mmCIF file of C-alpha atoms in Angstrom:
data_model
loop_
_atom_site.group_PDB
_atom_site.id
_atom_site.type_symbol
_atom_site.label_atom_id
_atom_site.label_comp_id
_atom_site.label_asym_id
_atom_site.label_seq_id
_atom_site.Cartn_x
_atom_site.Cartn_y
_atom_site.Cartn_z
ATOM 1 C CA UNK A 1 32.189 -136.457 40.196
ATOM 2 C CA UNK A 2 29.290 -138.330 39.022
ATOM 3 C CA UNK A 3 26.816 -135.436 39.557
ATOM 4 C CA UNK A 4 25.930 -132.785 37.284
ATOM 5 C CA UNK A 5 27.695 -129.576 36.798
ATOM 6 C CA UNK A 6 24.359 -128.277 38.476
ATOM 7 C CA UNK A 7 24.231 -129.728 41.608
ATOM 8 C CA UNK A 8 28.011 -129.694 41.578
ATOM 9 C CA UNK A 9 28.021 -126.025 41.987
ATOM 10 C CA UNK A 10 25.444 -125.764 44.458
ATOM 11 C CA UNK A 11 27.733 -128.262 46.223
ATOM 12 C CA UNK A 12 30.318 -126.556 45.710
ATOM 13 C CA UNK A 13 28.965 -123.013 47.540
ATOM 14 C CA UNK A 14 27.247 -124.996 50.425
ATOM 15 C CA UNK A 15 30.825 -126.597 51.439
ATOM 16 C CA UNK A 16 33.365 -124.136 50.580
ATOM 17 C CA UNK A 17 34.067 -120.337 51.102
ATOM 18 C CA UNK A 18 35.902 -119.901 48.049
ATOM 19 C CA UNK A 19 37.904 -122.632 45.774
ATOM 20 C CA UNK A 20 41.142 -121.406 43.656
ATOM 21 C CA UNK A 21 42.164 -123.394 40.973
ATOM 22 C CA UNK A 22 45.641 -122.459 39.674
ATOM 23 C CA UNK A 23 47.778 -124.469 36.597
ATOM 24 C CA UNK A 24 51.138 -124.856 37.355
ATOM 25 C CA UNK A 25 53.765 -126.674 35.494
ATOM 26 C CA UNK A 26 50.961 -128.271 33.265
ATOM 27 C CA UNK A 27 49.149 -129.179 35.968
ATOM 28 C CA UNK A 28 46.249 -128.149 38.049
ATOM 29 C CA UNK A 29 46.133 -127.228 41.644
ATOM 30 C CA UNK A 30 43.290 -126.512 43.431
ATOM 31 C CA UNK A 31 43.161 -124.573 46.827
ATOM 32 C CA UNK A 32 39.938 -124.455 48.801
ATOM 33 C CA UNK A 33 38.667 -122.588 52.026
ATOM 34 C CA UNK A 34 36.039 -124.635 53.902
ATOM 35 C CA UNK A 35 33.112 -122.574 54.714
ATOM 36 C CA UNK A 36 30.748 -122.862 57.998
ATOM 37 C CA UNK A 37 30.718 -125.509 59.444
ATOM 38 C CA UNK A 38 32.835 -127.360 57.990
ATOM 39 C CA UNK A 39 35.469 -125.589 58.850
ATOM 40 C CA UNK A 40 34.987 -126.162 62.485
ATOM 41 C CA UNK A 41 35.245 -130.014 61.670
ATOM 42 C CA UNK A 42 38.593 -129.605 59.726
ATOM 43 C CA UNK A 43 40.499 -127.542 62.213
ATOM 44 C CA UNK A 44 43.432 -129.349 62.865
ATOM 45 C CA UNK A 45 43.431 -127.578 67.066
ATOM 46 C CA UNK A 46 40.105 -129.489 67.352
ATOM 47 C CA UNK A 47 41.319 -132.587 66.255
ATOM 48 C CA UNK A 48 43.865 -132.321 68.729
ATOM 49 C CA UNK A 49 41.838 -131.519 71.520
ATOM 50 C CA UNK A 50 39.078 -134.266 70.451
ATOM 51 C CA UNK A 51 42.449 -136.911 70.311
ATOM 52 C CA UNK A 52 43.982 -135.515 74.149
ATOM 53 C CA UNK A 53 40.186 -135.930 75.001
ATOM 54 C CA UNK A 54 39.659 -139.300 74.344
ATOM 55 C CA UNK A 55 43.074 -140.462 75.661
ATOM 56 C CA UNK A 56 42.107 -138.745 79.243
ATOM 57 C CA UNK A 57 39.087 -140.269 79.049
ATOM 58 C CA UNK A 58 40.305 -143.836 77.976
ATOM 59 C CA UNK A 59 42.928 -143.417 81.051
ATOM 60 C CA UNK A 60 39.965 -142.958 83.690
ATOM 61 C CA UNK A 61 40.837 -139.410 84.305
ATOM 62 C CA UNK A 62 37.916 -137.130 85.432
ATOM 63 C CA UNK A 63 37.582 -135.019 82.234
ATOM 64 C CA UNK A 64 34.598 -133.041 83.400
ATOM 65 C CA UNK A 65 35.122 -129.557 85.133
ATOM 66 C CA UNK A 66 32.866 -129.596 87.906
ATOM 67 C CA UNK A 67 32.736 -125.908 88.414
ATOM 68 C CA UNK A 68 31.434 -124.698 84.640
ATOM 69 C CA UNK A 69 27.795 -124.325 83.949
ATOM 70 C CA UNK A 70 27.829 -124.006 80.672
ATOM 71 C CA UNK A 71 29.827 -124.979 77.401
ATOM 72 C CA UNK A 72 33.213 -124.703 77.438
ATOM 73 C CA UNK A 73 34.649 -125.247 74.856
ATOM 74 C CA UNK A 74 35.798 -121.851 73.470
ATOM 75 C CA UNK A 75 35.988 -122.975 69.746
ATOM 76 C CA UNK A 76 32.142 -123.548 69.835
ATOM 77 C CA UNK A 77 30.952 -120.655 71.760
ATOM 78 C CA UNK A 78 32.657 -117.229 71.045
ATOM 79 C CA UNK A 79 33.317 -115.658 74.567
ATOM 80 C CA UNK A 80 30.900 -113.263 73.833
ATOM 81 C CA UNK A 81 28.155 -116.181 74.766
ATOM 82 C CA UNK A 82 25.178 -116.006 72.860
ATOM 83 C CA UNK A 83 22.943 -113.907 74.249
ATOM 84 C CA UNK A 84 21.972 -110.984 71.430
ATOM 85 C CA UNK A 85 23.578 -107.512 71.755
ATOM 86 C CA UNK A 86 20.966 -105.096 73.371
ATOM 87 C CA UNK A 87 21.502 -101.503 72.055
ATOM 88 C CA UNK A 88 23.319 -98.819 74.208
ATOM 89 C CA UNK A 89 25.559 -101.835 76.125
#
């Protein structure tokens, strides 16, 4: 709150999608949509799967899959991959 109304707003559309701000009963509420990539770090599924992560890991258990090559962890990496779309495929 301490910067300006400036930088505030640049903040403001670097963090979030879109921020509603509604007055009800006297009162404001505000309503905000994280935008990439912060969204990623507020989804409540990660934070479970970080949390059942650790506790595997803290219990010795073998939490790498020795048969994937790559990354997977599907909230990361669409299943489309990321190699670019070539035209006509």
């Amino acid at each position: 709150m301490s910067i300006d109304d400036s930088l505030r707003r640049i903040c403001n559309q670097a963090f979030f999608d879109r921020i509603n701000v509604y007055e009800l009963d006297g009162g404001d509420f505000v309503e905000a949509s994280p935008g990439e990539p912060f969204d990623m770090l507020l989804d409540p599924s990660l934070h479970a799967a970080a949390l059942a992560y650790e506790t595997r890991l803290r219990a010795g258990e073998d939490v790498k899959p020795a048969d994937v090559a790559g990354l997977n962890i599907h909230s990361m990496v669409d299943l489309r991959g990321l190699e670019p779309l070539t035209p006509g495929a």
